[in-house]
Short mmCIF file of C-alpha atoms in Angstrom, two decimals:
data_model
loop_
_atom_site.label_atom_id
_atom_site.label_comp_id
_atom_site.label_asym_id
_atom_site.label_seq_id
_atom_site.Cartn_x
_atom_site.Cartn_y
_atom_site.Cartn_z
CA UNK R 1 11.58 44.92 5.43
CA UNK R 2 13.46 45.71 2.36
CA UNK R 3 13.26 44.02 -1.04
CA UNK R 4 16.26 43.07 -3.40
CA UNK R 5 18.80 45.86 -4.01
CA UNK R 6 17.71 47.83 -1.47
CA UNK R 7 14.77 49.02 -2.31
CA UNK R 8 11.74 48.84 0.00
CA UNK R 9 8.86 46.31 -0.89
CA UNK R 10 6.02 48.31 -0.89
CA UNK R 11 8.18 50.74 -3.34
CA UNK R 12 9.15 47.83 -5.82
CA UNK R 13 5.66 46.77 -6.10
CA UNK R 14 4.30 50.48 -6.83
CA UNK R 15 6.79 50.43 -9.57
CA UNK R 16 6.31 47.21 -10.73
CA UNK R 17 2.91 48.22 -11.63
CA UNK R 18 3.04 51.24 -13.05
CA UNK R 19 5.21 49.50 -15.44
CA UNK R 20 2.43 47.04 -16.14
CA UNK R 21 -0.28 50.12 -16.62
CA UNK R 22 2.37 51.75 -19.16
CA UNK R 23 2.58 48.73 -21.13
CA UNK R 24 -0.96 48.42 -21.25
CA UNK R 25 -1.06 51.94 -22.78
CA UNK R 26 1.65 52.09 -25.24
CA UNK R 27 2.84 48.88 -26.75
CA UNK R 28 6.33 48.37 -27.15
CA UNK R 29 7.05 51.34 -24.27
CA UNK R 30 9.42 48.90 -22.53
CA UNK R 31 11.91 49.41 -25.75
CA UNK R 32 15.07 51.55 -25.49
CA UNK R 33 14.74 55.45 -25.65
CA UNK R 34 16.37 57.09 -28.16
CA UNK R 35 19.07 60.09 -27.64
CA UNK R 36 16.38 62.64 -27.74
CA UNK R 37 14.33 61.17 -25.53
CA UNK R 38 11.82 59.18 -27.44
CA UNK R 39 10.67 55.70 -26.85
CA UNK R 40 11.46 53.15 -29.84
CA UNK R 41 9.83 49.42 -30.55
CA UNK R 42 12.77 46.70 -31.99
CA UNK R 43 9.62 44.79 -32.85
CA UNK R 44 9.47 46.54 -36.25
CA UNK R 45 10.64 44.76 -38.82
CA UNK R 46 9.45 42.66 -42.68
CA UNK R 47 7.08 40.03 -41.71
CA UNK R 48 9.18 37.07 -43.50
CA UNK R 49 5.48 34.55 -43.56
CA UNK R 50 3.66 37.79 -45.37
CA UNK R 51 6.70 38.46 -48.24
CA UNK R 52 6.01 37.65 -51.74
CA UNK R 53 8.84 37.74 -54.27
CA UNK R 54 11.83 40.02 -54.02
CA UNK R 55 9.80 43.22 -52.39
CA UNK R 56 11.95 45.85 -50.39
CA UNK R 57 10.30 47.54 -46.80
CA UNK R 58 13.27 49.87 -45.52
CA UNK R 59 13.70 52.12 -43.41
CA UNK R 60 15.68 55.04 -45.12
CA UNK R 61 16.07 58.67 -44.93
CA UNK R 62 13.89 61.34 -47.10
CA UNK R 63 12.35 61.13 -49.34
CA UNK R 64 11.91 65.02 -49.67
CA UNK R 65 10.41 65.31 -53.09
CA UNK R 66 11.14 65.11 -57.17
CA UNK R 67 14.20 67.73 -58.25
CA UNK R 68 13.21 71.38 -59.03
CA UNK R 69 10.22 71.07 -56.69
CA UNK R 70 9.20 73.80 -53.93
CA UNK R 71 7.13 74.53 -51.20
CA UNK R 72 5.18 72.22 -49.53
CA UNK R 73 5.98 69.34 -52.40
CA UNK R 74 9.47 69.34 -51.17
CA UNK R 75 8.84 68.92 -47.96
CA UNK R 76 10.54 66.90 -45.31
CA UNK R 77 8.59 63.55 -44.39
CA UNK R 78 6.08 64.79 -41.68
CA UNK R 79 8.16 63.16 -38.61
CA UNK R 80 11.98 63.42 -38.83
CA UNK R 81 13.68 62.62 -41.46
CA UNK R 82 12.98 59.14 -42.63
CA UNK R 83 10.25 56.91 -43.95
CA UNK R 84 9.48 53.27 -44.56
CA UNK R 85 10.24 53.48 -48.41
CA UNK R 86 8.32 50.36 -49.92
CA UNK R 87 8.96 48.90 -53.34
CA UNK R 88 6.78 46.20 -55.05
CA UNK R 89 6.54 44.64 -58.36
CA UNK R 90 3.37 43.11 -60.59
CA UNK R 91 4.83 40.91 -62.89
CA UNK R 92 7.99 39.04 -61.11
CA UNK R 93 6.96 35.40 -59.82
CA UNK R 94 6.07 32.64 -60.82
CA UNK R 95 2.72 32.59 -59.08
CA UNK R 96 -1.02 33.35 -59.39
CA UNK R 97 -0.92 36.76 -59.31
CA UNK R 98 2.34 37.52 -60.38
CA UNK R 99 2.79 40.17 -58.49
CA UNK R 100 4.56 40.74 -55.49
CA UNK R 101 3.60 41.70 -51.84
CA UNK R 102 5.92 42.93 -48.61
CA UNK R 103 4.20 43.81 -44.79
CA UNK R 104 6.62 45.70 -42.51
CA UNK R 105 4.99 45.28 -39.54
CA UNK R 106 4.78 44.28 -35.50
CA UNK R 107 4.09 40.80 -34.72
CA UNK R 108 5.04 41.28 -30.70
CA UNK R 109 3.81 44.36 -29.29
CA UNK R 110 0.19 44.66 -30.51
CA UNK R 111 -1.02 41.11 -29.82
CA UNK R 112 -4.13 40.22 -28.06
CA UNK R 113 -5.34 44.35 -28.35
CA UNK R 114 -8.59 44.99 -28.53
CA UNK R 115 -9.65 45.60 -32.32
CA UNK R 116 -13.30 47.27 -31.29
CA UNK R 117 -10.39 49.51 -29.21
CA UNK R 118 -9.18 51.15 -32.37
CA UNK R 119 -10.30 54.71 -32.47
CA UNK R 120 -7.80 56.26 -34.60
CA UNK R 121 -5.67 54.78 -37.06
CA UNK R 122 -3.79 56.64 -40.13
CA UNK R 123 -0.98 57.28 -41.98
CA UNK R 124 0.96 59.70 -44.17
CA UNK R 125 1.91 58.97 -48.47
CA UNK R 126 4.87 59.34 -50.67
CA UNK R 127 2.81 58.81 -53.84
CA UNK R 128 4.19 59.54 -57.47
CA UNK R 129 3.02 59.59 -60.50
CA UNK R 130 4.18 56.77 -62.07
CA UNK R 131 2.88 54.70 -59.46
CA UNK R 132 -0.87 56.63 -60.54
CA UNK R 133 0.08 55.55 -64.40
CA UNK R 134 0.73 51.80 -63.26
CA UNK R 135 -2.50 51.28 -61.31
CA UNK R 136 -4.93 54.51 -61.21
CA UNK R 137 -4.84 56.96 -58.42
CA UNK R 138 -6.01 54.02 -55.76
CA UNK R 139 -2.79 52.54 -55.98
CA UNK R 140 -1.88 52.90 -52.61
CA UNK R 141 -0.29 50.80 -50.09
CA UNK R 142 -2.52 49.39 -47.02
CA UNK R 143 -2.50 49.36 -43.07
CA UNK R 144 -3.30 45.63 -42.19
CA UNK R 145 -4.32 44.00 -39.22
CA UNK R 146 -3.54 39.78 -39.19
CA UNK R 147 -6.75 39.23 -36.37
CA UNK R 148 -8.74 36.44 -34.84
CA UNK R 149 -12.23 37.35 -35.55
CA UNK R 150 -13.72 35.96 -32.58
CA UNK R 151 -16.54 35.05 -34.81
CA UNK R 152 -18.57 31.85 -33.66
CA UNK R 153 -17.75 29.11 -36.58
CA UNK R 154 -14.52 30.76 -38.05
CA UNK R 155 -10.84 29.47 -38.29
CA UNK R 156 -9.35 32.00 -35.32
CA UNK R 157 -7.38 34.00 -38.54
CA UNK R 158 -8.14 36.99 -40.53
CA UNK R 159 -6.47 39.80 -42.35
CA UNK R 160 -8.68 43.11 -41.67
CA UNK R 161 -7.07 45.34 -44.65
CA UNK R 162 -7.19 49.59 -45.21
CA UNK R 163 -7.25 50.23 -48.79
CA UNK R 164 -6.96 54.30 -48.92
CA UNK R 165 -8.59 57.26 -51.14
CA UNK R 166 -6.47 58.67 -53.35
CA UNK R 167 -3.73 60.94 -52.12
CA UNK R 168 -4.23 64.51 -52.63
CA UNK R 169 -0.77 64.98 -53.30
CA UNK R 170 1.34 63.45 -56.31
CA UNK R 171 5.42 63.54 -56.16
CA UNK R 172 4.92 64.62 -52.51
CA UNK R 173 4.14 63.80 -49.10
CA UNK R 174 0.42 63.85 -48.33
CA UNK R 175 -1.54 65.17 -45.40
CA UNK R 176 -2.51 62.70 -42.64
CA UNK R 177 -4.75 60.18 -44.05
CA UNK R 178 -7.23 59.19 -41.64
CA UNK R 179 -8.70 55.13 -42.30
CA UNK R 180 -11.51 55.82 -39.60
CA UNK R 181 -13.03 58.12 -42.62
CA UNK R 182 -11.72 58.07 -45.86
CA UNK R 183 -10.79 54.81 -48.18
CA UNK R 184 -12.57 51.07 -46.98
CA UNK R 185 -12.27 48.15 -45.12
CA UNK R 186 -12.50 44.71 -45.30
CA UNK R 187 -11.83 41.21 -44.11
CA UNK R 188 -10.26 38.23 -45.77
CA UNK R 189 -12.36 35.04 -45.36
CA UNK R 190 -16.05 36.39 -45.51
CA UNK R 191 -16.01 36.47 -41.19
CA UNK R 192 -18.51 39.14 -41.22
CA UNK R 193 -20.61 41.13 -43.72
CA UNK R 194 -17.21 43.39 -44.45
CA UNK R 195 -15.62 41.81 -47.61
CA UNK R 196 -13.31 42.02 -50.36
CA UNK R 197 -16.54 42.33 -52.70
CA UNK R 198 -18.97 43.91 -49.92
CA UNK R 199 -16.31 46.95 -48.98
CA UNK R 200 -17.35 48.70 -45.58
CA UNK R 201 -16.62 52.50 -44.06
CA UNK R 202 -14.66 51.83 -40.26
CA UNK R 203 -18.09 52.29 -39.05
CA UNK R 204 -19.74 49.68 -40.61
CA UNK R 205 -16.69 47.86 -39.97
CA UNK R 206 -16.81 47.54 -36.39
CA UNK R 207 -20.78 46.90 -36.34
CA UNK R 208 -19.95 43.87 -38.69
CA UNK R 209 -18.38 42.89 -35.13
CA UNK R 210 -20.74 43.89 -32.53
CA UNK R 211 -23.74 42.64 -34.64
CA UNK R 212 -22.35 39.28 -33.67
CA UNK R 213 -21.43 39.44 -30.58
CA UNK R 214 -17.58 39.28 -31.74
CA UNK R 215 -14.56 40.92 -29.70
CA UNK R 216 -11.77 40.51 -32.46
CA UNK R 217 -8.11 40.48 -30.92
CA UNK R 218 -5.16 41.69 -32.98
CA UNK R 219 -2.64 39.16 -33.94
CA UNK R 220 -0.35 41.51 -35.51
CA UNK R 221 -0.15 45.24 -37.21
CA UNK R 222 1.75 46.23 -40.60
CA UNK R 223 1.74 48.73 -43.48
CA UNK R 224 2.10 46.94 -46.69
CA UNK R 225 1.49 46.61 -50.28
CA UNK R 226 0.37 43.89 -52.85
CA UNK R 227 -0.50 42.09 -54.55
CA UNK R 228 -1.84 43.69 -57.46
CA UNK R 229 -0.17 47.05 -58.81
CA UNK R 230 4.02 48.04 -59.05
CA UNK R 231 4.55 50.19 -56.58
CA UNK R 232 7.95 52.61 -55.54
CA UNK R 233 7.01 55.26 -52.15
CA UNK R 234 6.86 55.42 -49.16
CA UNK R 235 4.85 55.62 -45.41
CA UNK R 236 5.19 57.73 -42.30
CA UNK R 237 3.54 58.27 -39.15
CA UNK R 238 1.24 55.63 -38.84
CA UNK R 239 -0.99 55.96 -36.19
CA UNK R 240 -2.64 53.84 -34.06
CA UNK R 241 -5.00 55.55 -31.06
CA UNK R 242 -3.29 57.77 -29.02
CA UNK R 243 0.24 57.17 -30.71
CA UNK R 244 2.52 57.65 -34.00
CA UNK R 245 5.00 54.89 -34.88
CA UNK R 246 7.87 57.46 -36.84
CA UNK R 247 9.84 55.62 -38.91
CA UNK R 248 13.22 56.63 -39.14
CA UNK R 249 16.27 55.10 -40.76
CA UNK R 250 17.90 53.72 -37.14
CA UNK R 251 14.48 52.82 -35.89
CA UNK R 252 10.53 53.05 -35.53
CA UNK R 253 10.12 55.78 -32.84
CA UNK R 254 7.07 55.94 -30.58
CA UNK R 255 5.54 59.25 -30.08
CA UNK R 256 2.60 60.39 -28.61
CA UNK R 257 0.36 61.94 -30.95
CA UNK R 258 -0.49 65.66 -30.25
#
C-alpha cells in the first residue's frame, strides 16, 4: 500500500526519521541551504528581552583589519567573509549600570539540549585597541547560555556566561578561542558553587552540576556583550560541539567543524 504522493509507507517512515535523527544532531538543519550548499538557521537574530540601550549586533561583511596592515593582521574573518560586528556603549542610559548590553543569539533551535552535552564550544575575536584602552585587555565579549539549572530549590532560570582570556591578537582577527580551556565560567543566581565572585574553569563548571545531581537544559544560546566596558568588534565562528555557526552578512551558516 502506498502512502500520500506516491510514495510507499515503509519509505516515508524511513525518511521521516532520519529527519528526526538529523535534527537531533544539528539544530536548526531543517533551515534552507544556501547556494553553495551549506545549511543556514533563520533562528539567528538580537534577543529583543536581553537588549539594553541603543546596542548594534549585525551581521556585516569584513572586517579585514586597520589600513596599512599585512599579513596575517589583515586577514579575512576566519569563515567567509562576514562577522557579527557588535557595538556597545558604558555610559548611555539612564540605568544602574549605565552601560549598555546586546545578545545576538538562538532562542529556537538549541532549546531543551543537554548542557552536561557541551564538549566544545568557542569562538573567534575582532579585538582593537581602543577597546583594550576602555576596559583592559579582558574586555571581551561573552558566549552565553539563558539555562534551567535543574537544581533542586532554584527558580528554573539561569544565565551560564564565558568571559574569555585576552586575545592574542590586537587590530586583528584572533585564533580560535576555545571556552572549554581558556577564560571562566559562571552562573547568574548562585545555582551552584560557579559564581560571578567564585569564577570556575569548564571543568569545574560542569562538576558544579553533577555534584548535585543536576542535568541543566539550554533555554537559549548567544554571543554578547555588556554591561560593563564600550565595546566596537566583532565575532565569528562560534562553535558549539561538532558544528560552527559562520556568520555572514545574508545569514548564520551551519558548518560542520573539521
Amino acid at each position: 500500500m502506498k502512502a500520500r504522493f506516491g510514495v510507499r509507507r515503509g519509505t516515508a517512515l524511513v525518511a521521516a526519521l532520519l529527519v528526526a535523527v538529523i535534527a537531533l544532531i544539528l539544530p536548526g538543519s531543517a533551515a534552507a541551504r544556501t547556494d553553495d550548499g551549506r545549511a543556514h538557521s533563520d533562528h539567528w537574530g538580537v534577543i529583543a528581552r536581553k537588549t539594553i540601550g541603543s546596542p548594534v549586533a549585525e551581521l556585516r561583511n569584513g572586517p579585514y583589519g586597520p589600513f596599512g596592515t599585512t599579513g596575517t593582521a589583515a586577514a579575512r574573518p576566519p569563515y567567509g567573509r562576514g562577522s557579527l560586528g557588535i557595538e556597545v556603549a558604558n555610559n548611555s542610559t539612564t540605568l544602574s549600570p549605565h552601560s549598555e548590553q546586546v545578545d545576538f543569539g538562538n532562542e529556537v533551535d538549541f532549546f531543551g539540549k543537554q548542557v552536561l552535552g557541551l564538549r566544545r564550544v568557542g569562538f573567534h575575536v575582532f579585538q582593537t585597541g581602543e577597546n583594550v584602552s576602555y576596559g583592559g585587555r579582558t574586555n571581551m565579549p561573552n558566549i552565553r547560555f539563558e539555562i534551567d539549572p535543574n537544581v533542586t530549590g532554584s527558580d528554573d532560570y539561569s544565565t551560564l556566561v564565558w568571559v574569555p582570556a585576552a586575545s592574542p591578537v590586537t587590530n586583528g582577527w584572533s585564533p580560535f578561542l576555545d571556552a572549554t580551556r581558556t577564560g571562566y565560567w559562571y552562573l547568574t543566581g548562585n545555582e551552584t558553587t560557579c559564581t560571578k565572585a567564585a569564577q570556575c574553569t569548564f571543568a569545574q563548571l560542569k562538576a558544579s552540576f553533577t555534584n548535585v545531581n543536576a542535568k541543566p537544559t539550554v533555554y537559549t544560546v548567544a554571543v554578547g556583550k555588556g554591561r560593563d566596558f564600550m565595546w566596537i568588534g566583532a565575532v565569528d565562528g562560534l562553535r558549539l560541539n561538532d558544528y560552527v555557526y559562520d556568520f555572514e552578512r545574508d545569514g548564520v551558516k551551519v558548518l560542520r567543524a573539521k
